[in-house]
């Protein structure tokens, strides 16, 4: 156990006090439905920056990023990230020392709480009202803030932060780009691909139209410049892709991707799709053909040397993409389908594992699928065939991964004696803490 004296002891007492207060009010944090209330409550629990400190607070919300700096507490810096995405709201609290290493807050390396409301699910008008309330809250607080600090993170920024998170936790930052790992993050509405490329390949990046995100981001991390290829594919997250695949199969009263015995429609993004299973059951081969069509793999608009899907440049490949870490829904479905231990933090698999499982699932009717895969939730079981088919197709046909290449499914990454969520908020915190 570490022992502290003088300023170090006071610093440790302050850190423990923060943890104690968060722990004491944990139930309140869990049940608050309003992001505004959640924000104001957590801000009150964070240590206030001393008068001489220049730090503010970093707050980010599933595409919404609030505040430009981490709170400073002596030599340590705190960062608070709010991730209010399409499926829920989450708050992350991190503490960094002067070397940008994570420091425990009490007994935890990361404070994490999940609330129930997602900002994206509230609609544009309601979301903007909440964002404006946050601007006013920060303006009236002791934290430094400006109205334009409350902004919307685009998908490519989330992808870049995810790459920073995983490579930071693996101890790859500061090393040559060829030693880093590539990241695929499959969310509900979009999927991001990010990996480091050479300066030479970065110079070949195609120009993009006004208003579109550039393909390459230049990052300076731990004294090393990285050229990060990153792209976010809107409409190709797992939940959105269901709609794209069902739309590709329109024209029939049934879907070749849905399990026999399921009757109903699929609603996503304000659209409704026919999602009833055929009396003859789902067909792996037909569903896969629909998934390839939905991905627009042979998009004629692809004028670049090499593309992924939908006419998008693939970054050129290279060493930064050889070691691939795959996160979010990839891990969840693999665990629910039984070929990954749900209690594991990371797992080595191959894309072919998704294919083999999809072939078995698509043969089942709804009742048998319930019995065979009890870990899949009631609302997701009818879509297990389409989900697994899509995940395999995305990796192999979309991103060009060899079916038998080893990839790493990741939920949490070992860091010292702890495990940290492999999520983009930490990457956002690192960027801010390293520049403040």
PDB file of C-alpha atoms in Angstrom, residues 80-274:
ATOM      1  CA  UNK A  80     -15.605  13.817 -16.378  1.00  0.00           C
ATOM      2  CA  UNK A  81     -17.116  12.398 -19.558  1.00  0.00           C
ATOM      3  CA  UNK A  82     -20.841  12.072 -20.219  1.00  0.00           C
ATOM      4  CA  UNK A  83     -21.755   9.627 -22.948  1.00  0.00           C
ATOM      5  CA  UNK A  84     -25.458  10.076 -23.704  1.00  0.00           C
ATOM      6  CA  UNK A  85     -25.839   7.950 -26.811  1.00  0.00           C
ATOM      7  CA  UNK A  86     -28.782   6.306 -28.486  1.00  0.00           C
ATOM      8  CA  UNK A  87     -29.179   3.525 -25.928  1.00  0.00           C
ATOM      9  CA  UNK A  88     -28.503   5.306 -22.633  1.00  0.00           C
ATOM     10  CA  UNK A  89     -26.434   7.797 -20.672  1.00  0.00           C
ATOM     11  CA  UNK A  90     -23.169   6.967 -18.952  1.00  0.00           C
ATOM     12  CA  UNK A  91     -20.767   9.003 -16.852  1.00  0.00           C
ATOM     13  CA  UNK A  92     -17.032   8.283 -16.658  1.00  0.00           C
ATOM     14  CA  UNK A  93     -14.622   9.912 -14.200  1.00  0.00           C
ATOM     15  CA  UNK A  94     -10.840   9.592 -14.631  1.00  0.00           C
ATOM     16  CA  UNK A  95      -7.835  10.925 -12.757  1.00  0.00           C
ATOM     17  CA  UNK A  96      -4.390  11.397 -14.371  1.00  0.00           C
ATOM     18  CA  UNK A  97      -1.046  12.116 -12.754  1.00  0.00           C
ATOM     19  CA  UNK A  98       1.613  14.419 -14.210  1.00  0.00           C
ATOM     20  CA  UNK A  99       2.863  11.585 -16.446  1.00  0.00           C
ATOM     21  CA  UNK A 100      -0.606  11.070 -17.908  1.00  0.00           C
ATOM     22  CA  UNK A 101      -0.945   7.731 -16.134  1.00  0.00           C
ATOM     23  CA  UNK A 102      -4.314   6.795 -14.674  1.00  0.00           C
ATOM     24  CA  UNK A 103      -4.520   7.199 -10.898  1.00  0.00           C
ATOM     25  CA  UNK A 104      -7.109   5.298  -8.823  1.00  0.00           C
ATOM     26  CA  UNK A 105     -10.039   7.306  -7.473  1.00  0.00           C
ATOM     27  CA  UNK A 106     -10.428   5.633  -4.121  1.00  0.00           C
ATOM     28  CA  UNK A 107     -10.249   1.932  -4.981  1.00  0.00           C
ATOM     29  CA  UNK A 108     -11.343   2.279  -8.609  1.00  0.00           C
ATOM     30  CA  UNK A 109      -9.245   3.161 -11.637  1.00  0.00           C
ATOM     31  CA  UNK A 110     -12.390   4.589 -13.248  1.00  0.00           C
ATOM     32  CA  UNK A 111     -15.677   5.735 -11.745  1.00  0.00           C
ATOM     33  CA  UNK A 112     -18.506   4.629 -14.022  1.00  0.00           C
ATOM     34  CA  UNK A 113     -22.264   4.952 -13.611  1.00  0.00           C
ATOM     35  CA  UNK A 114     -25.086   4.259 -16.037  1.00  0.00           C
ATOM     36  CA  UNK A 115     -28.303   6.166 -16.193  1.00  0.00           C
ATOM     37  CA  UNK A 116     -31.332   5.346 -18.354  1.00  0.00           C
ATOM     38  CA  UNK A 117     -31.940   8.229 -20.743  1.00  0.00           C
ATOM     39  CA  UNK A 118     -30.051   8.744 -23.993  1.00  0.00           C
ATOM     40  CA  UNK A 119     -29.801  12.267 -25.361  1.00  0.00           C
ATOM     41  CA  UNK A 120     -29.978  11.065 -28.946  1.00  0.00           C
ATOM     42  CA  UNK A 121     -33.305   9.395 -28.296  1.00  0.00           C
ATOM     43  CA  UNK A 122     -34.967  12.665 -27.299  1.00  0.00           C
ATOM     44  CA  UNK A 123     -35.080  14.299 -30.720  1.00  0.00           C
ATOM     45  CA  UNK A 124     -33.259  17.358 -32.050  1.00  0.00           C
ATOM     46  CA  UNK A 125     -35.340  20.035 -30.334  1.00  0.00           C
ATOM     47  CA  UNK A 126     -35.330  18.446 -26.881  1.00  0.00           C
ATOM     48  CA  UNK A 127     -31.630  17.590 -27.162  1.00  0.00           C
ATOM     49  CA  UNK A 128     -30.757  21.172 -28.068  1.00  0.00           C
ATOM     50  CA  UNK A 129     -32.802  22.462 -25.130  1.00  0.00           C
ATOM     51  CA  UNK A 130     -30.782  20.232 -22.817  1.00  0.00           C
ATOM     52  CA  UNK A 131     -27.496  21.321 -24.398  1.00  0.00           C
ATOM     53  CA  UNK A 132     -28.467  24.960 -23.919  1.00  0.00           C
ATOM     54  CA  UNK A 133     -29.324  24.253 -20.285  1.00  0.00           C
ATOM     55  CA  UNK A 134     -25.866  22.724 -19.882  1.00  0.00           C
ATOM     56  CA  UNK A 135     -24.253  25.825 -21.403  1.00  0.00           C
ATOM     57  CA  UNK A 136     -26.083  27.967 -18.867  1.00  0.00           C
ATOM     58  CA  UNK A 137     -25.191  25.604 -16.033  1.00  0.00           C
ATOM     59  CA  UNK A 138     -21.487  25.716 -16.866  1.00  0.00           C
ATOM     60  CA  UNK A 139     -21.585  29.483 -17.333  1.00  0.00           C
ATOM     61  CA  UNK A 140     -22.949  29.913 -13.813  1.00  0.00           C
ATOM     62  CA  UNK A 141     -20.551  27.383 -12.272  1.00  0.00           C
ATOM     63  CA  UNK A 142     -16.992  27.864 -11.027  1.00  0.00           C
ATOM     64  CA  UNK A 143     -15.715  25.936 -14.031  1.00  0.00           C
ATOM     65  CA  UNK A 144     -14.394  27.802 -17.040  1.00  0.00           C
ATOM     66  CA  UNK A 145     -16.693  27.457 -20.004  1.00  0.00           C
ATOM     67  CA  UNK A 146     -17.709  29.018 -23.304  1.00  0.00           C
ATOM     68  CA  UNK A 147     -20.933  28.428 -25.240  1.00  0.00           C
ATOM     69  CA  UNK A 148     -19.120  26.872 -28.203  1.00  0.00           C
ATOM     70  CA  UNK A 149     -17.571  24.236 -25.947  1.00  0.00           C
ATOM     71  CA  UNK A 150     -20.914  22.453 -25.872  1.00  0.00           C
ATOM     72  CA  UNK A 151     -20.776  20.817 -29.280  1.00  0.00           C
ATOM     73  CA  UNK A 152     -21.578  17.619 -31.123  1.00  0.00           C
ATOM     74  CA  UNK A 153     -18.820  15.065 -31.615  1.00  0.00           C
ATOM     75  CA  UNK A 154     -18.907  13.516 -35.058  1.00  0.00           C
ATOM     76  CA  UNK A 155     -18.485   9.792 -35.581  1.00  0.00           C
ATOM     77  CA  UNK A 156     -14.900  10.071 -36.787  1.00  0.00           C
ATOM     78  CA  UNK A 157     -13.935  11.825 -33.553  1.00  0.00           C
ATOM     79  CA  UNK A 158     -15.494   8.997 -31.559  1.00  0.00           C
ATOM     80  CA  UNK A 159     -13.554   6.505 -33.672  1.00  0.00           C
ATOM     81  CA  UNK A 160     -10.307   8.387 -33.100  1.00  0.00           C
ATOM     82  CA  UNK A 161     -10.911   8.563 -29.341  1.00  0.00           C
ATOM     83  CA  UNK A 162     -11.643   4.830 -29.268  1.00  0.00           C
ATOM     84  CA  UNK A 163      -8.313   4.182 -30.988  1.00  0.00           C
ATOM     85  CA  UNK A 164      -6.532   6.407 -28.450  1.00  0.00           C
ATOM     86  CA  UNK A 165      -8.258   4.620 -25.553  1.00  0.00           C
ATOM     87  CA  UNK A 166      -7.275   1.107 -26.548  1.00  0.00           C
ATOM     88  CA  UNK A 167      -3.727   1.945 -27.600  1.00  0.00           C
ATOM     89  CA  UNK A 168      -3.208   3.954 -24.410  1.00  0.00           C
ATOM     90  CA  UNK A 169      -4.351   1.090 -22.204  1.00  0.00           C
ATOM     91  CA  UNK A 170      -2.167  -1.358 -24.135  1.00  0.00           C
ATOM     92  CA  UNK A 171       0.875   0.862 -23.663  1.00  0.00           C
ATOM     93  CA  UNK A 172       1.256   1.458 -27.414  1.00  0.00           C
ATOM     94  CA  UNK A 173       1.242   5.259 -27.454  1.00  0.00           C
ATOM     95  CA  UNK A 174       4.671   6.773 -27.971  1.00  0.00           C
ATOM     96  CA  UNK A 175       5.761   3.770 -30.063  1.00  0.00           C
ATOM     97  CA  UNK A 176       6.013   3.561 -33.891  1.00  0.00           C
ATOM     98  CA  UNK A 177       2.686   3.405 -35.681  1.00  0.00           C
ATOM     99  CA  UNK A 178       3.466  -0.148 -36.819  1.00  0.00           C
ATOM    100  CA  UNK A 179       3.277  -1.252 -33.164  1.00  0.00           C
ATOM    101  CA  UNK A 180      -0.223   0.122 -32.631  1.00  0.00           C
ATOM    102  CA  UNK A 181      -3.482  -1.770 -33.082  1.00  0.00           C
ATOM    103  CA  UNK A 182      -6.413  -0.988 -35.331  1.00  0.00           C
ATOM    104  CA  UNK A 183      -9.907  -0.582 -33.892  1.00  0.00           C
ATOM    105  CA  UNK A 184     -13.404  -1.333 -35.162  1.00  0.00           C
ATOM    106  CA  UNK A 185     -16.186  -0.054 -32.920  1.00  0.00           C
ATOM    107  CA  UNK A 186     -19.673  -1.299 -33.763  1.00  0.00           C
ATOM    108  CA  UNK A 187     -22.308   0.878 -32.148  1.00  0.00           C
ATOM    109  CA  UNK A 188     -26.049   0.954 -32.673  1.00  0.00           C
ATOM    110  CA  UNK A 189     -26.272   3.652 -35.338  1.00  0.00           C
ATOM    111  CA  UNK A 190     -22.777   3.709 -36.822  1.00  0.00           C
ATOM    112  CA  UNK A 191     -19.540   1.745 -37.052  1.00  0.00           C
ATOM    113  CA  UNK A 192     -16.075   3.292 -36.899  1.00  0.00           C
ATOM    114  CA  UNK A 193     -12.795   2.013 -38.301  1.00  0.00           C
ATOM    115  CA  UNK A 194      -9.538   3.601 -37.091  1.00  0.00           C
ATOM    116  CA  UNK A 195      -5.903   2.632 -37.498  1.00  0.00           C
ATOM    117  CA  UNK A 196      -2.543   4.373 -37.831  1.00  0.00           C
ATOM    118  CA  UNK A 197      -0.989   4.650 -41.283  1.00  0.00           C
ATOM    119  CA  UNK A 198       2.338   5.871 -42.618  1.00  0.00           C
ATOM    120  CA  UNK A 199       2.899   9.520 -43.483  1.00  0.00           C
ATOM    121  CA  UNK A 200       3.314   8.419 -47.100  1.00  0.00           C
ATOM    122  CA  UNK A 201      -0.110   6.740 -47.160  1.00  0.00           C
ATOM    123  CA  UNK A 202      -1.662   9.684 -45.349  1.00  0.00           C
ATOM    124  CA  UNK A 203      -0.518  11.948 -48.192  1.00  0.00           C
ATOM    125  CA  UNK A 204      -2.535   9.782 -50.610  1.00  0.00           C
ATOM    126  CA  UNK A 205      -5.827  10.362 -48.804  1.00  0.00           C
ATOM    127  CA  UNK A 206      -8.556  11.466 -51.243  1.00  0.00           C
ATOM    128  CA  UNK A 207      -9.994  14.927 -50.874  1.00  0.00           C
ATOM    129  CA  UNK A 208     -13.487  15.040 -49.395  1.00  0.00           C
ATOM    130  CA  UNK A 209     -16.414  17.299 -50.142  1.00  0.00           C
ATOM    131  CA  UNK A 210     -17.063  20.372 -48.039  1.00  0.00           C
ATOM    132  CA  UNK A 211     -18.708  19.460 -44.768  1.00  0.00           C
ATOM    133  CA  UNK A 212     -17.421  15.878 -44.771  1.00  0.00           C
ATOM    134  CA  UNK A 213     -14.842  14.570 -42.312  1.00  0.00           C
ATOM    135  CA  UNK A 214     -11.305  14.144 -43.644  1.00  0.00           C
ATOM    136  CA  UNK A 215      -9.976  10.600 -43.791  1.00  0.00           C
ATOM    137  CA  UNK A 216      -6.818  11.304 -41.791  1.00  0.00           C
ATOM    138  CA  UNK A 217      -6.329  12.973 -38.424  1.00  0.00           C
ATOM    139  CA  UNK A 218      -2.887  14.001 -37.227  1.00  0.00           C
ATOM    140  CA  UNK A 219      -2.385  13.354 -33.504  1.00  0.00           C
ATOM    141  CA  UNK A 220       0.564  14.119 -31.246  1.00  0.00           C
ATOM    142  CA  UNK A 221       0.526  11.638 -28.376  1.00  0.00           C
ATOM    143  CA  UNK A 222       3.364  11.025 -25.928  1.00  0.00           C
ATOM    144  CA  UNK A 223       5.832  12.775 -28.199  1.00  0.00           C
ATOM    145  CA  UNK A 224       4.919  10.770 -31.297  1.00  0.00           C
ATOM    146  CA  UNK A 225       3.005  11.997 -34.327  1.00  0.00           C
ATOM    147  CA  UNK A 226       0.403   9.581 -35.634  1.00  0.00           C
ATOM    148  CA  UNK A 227      -1.491   9.761 -38.897  1.00  0.00           C
ATOM    149  CA  UNK A 228      -4.771   8.149 -38.040  1.00  0.00           C
ATOM    150  CA  UNK A 229      -7.065   6.862 -40.735  1.00  0.00           C
ATOM    151  CA  UNK A 230     -10.563   7.037 -39.331  1.00  0.00           C
ATOM    152  CA  UNK A 231     -14.012   6.841 -40.844  1.00  0.00           C
ATOM    153  CA  UNK A 232     -17.479   6.586 -39.368  1.00  0.00           C
ATOM    154  CA  UNK A 233     -20.136   4.770 -41.367  1.00  0.00           C
ATOM    155  CA  UNK A 234     -23.524   6.197 -40.457  1.00  0.00           C
ATOM    156  CA  UNK A 235     -26.450   3.766 -40.862  1.00  0.00           C
ATOM    157  CA  UNK A 236     -24.140   0.771 -40.442  1.00  0.00           C
ATOM    158  CA  UNK A 237     -24.177   0.282 -36.705  1.00  0.00           C
ATOM    159  CA  UNK A 238     -25.812  -2.988 -35.686  1.00  0.00           C
ATOM    160  CA  UNK A 239     -29.313  -1.630 -35.044  1.00  0.00           C
ATOM    161  CA  UNK A 240     -29.306   0.655 -38.080  1.00  0.00           C
ATOM    162  CA  UNK A 241     -27.918  -2.114 -40.306  1.00  0.00           C
ATOM    163  CA  UNK A 242     -30.915  -4.308 -39.504  1.00  0.00           C
ATOM    164  CA  UNK A 243     -33.054  -1.711 -41.238  1.00  0.00           C
ATOM    165  CA  UNK A 244     -30.668  -1.453 -44.210  1.00  0.00           C
ATOM    166  CA  UNK A 245     -30.680  -5.234 -44.707  1.00  0.00           C
ATOM    167  CA  UNK A 246     -34.444  -5.548 -44.299  1.00  0.00           C
ATOM    168  CA  UNK A 247     -34.858  -2.696 -46.790  1.00  0.00           C
ATOM    169  CA  UNK A 248     -32.587  -4.528 -49.240  1.00  0.00           C
ATOM    170  CA  UNK A 249     -34.984  -7.468 -49.087  1.00  0.00           C
ATOM    171  CA  UNK A 250     -38.192  -5.497 -49.519  1.00  0.00           C
ATOM    172  CA  UNK A 251     -40.705  -6.803 -52.022  1.00  0.00           C
ATOM    173  CA  UNK A 252     -41.621  -9.930 -50.090  1.00  0.00           C
ATOM    174  CA  UNK A 253     -44.069 -10.503 -47.260  1.00  0.00           C
ATOM    175  CA  UNK A 254     -41.278 -12.169 -45.297  1.00  0.00           C
ATOM    176  CA  UNK A 255     -37.604 -11.662 -44.562  1.00  0.00           C
ATOM    177  CA  UNK A 256     -34.973 -14.293 -45.287  1.00  0.00           C
ATOM    178  CA  UNK A 257     -33.016 -12.990 -42.293  1.00  0.00           C
ATOM    179  CA  UNK A 258     -35.678 -13.425 -39.614  1.00  0.00           C
ATOM    180  CA  UNK A 259     -36.276 -16.567 -37.601  1.00  0.00           C
ATOM    181  CA  UNK A 260     -39.287 -18.730 -38.319  1.00  0.00           C
ATOM    182  CA  UNK A 261     -42.125 -17.975 -35.920  1.00  0.00           C
ATOM    183  CA  UNK A 262     -41.425 -14.263 -35.584  1.00  0.00           C
ATOM    184  CA  UNK A 263     -44.181 -11.976 -36.811  1.00  0.00           C
ATOM    185  CA  UNK A 264     -43.823  -8.232 -36.729  1.00  0.00           C
ATOM    186  CA  UNK A 265     -42.084  -5.160 -38.066  1.00  0.00           C
ATOM    187  CA  UNK A 266     -38.807  -3.464 -37.230  1.00  0.00           C
ATOM    188  CA  UNK A 267     -38.807   0.215 -36.363  1.00  0.00           C
ATOM    189  CA  UNK A 268     -35.638   2.270 -36.488  1.00  0.00           C
ATOM    190  CA  UNK A 269     -34.862   5.910 -37.208  1.00  0.00           C
ATOM    191  CA  UNK A 270     -38.483   6.746 -37.877  1.00  0.00           C
ATOM    192  CA  UNK A 271     -38.799   4.023 -40.533  1.00  0.00           C
ATOM    193  CA  UNK A 272     -40.679   0.713 -40.425  1.00  0.00           C
ATOM    194  CA  UNK A 273     -39.519  -2.467 -42.150  1.00  0.00           C
ATOM    195  CA  UNK A 274     -41.170  -5.851 -42.686  1.00  0.00           C
TER     196      UNK A 274
END
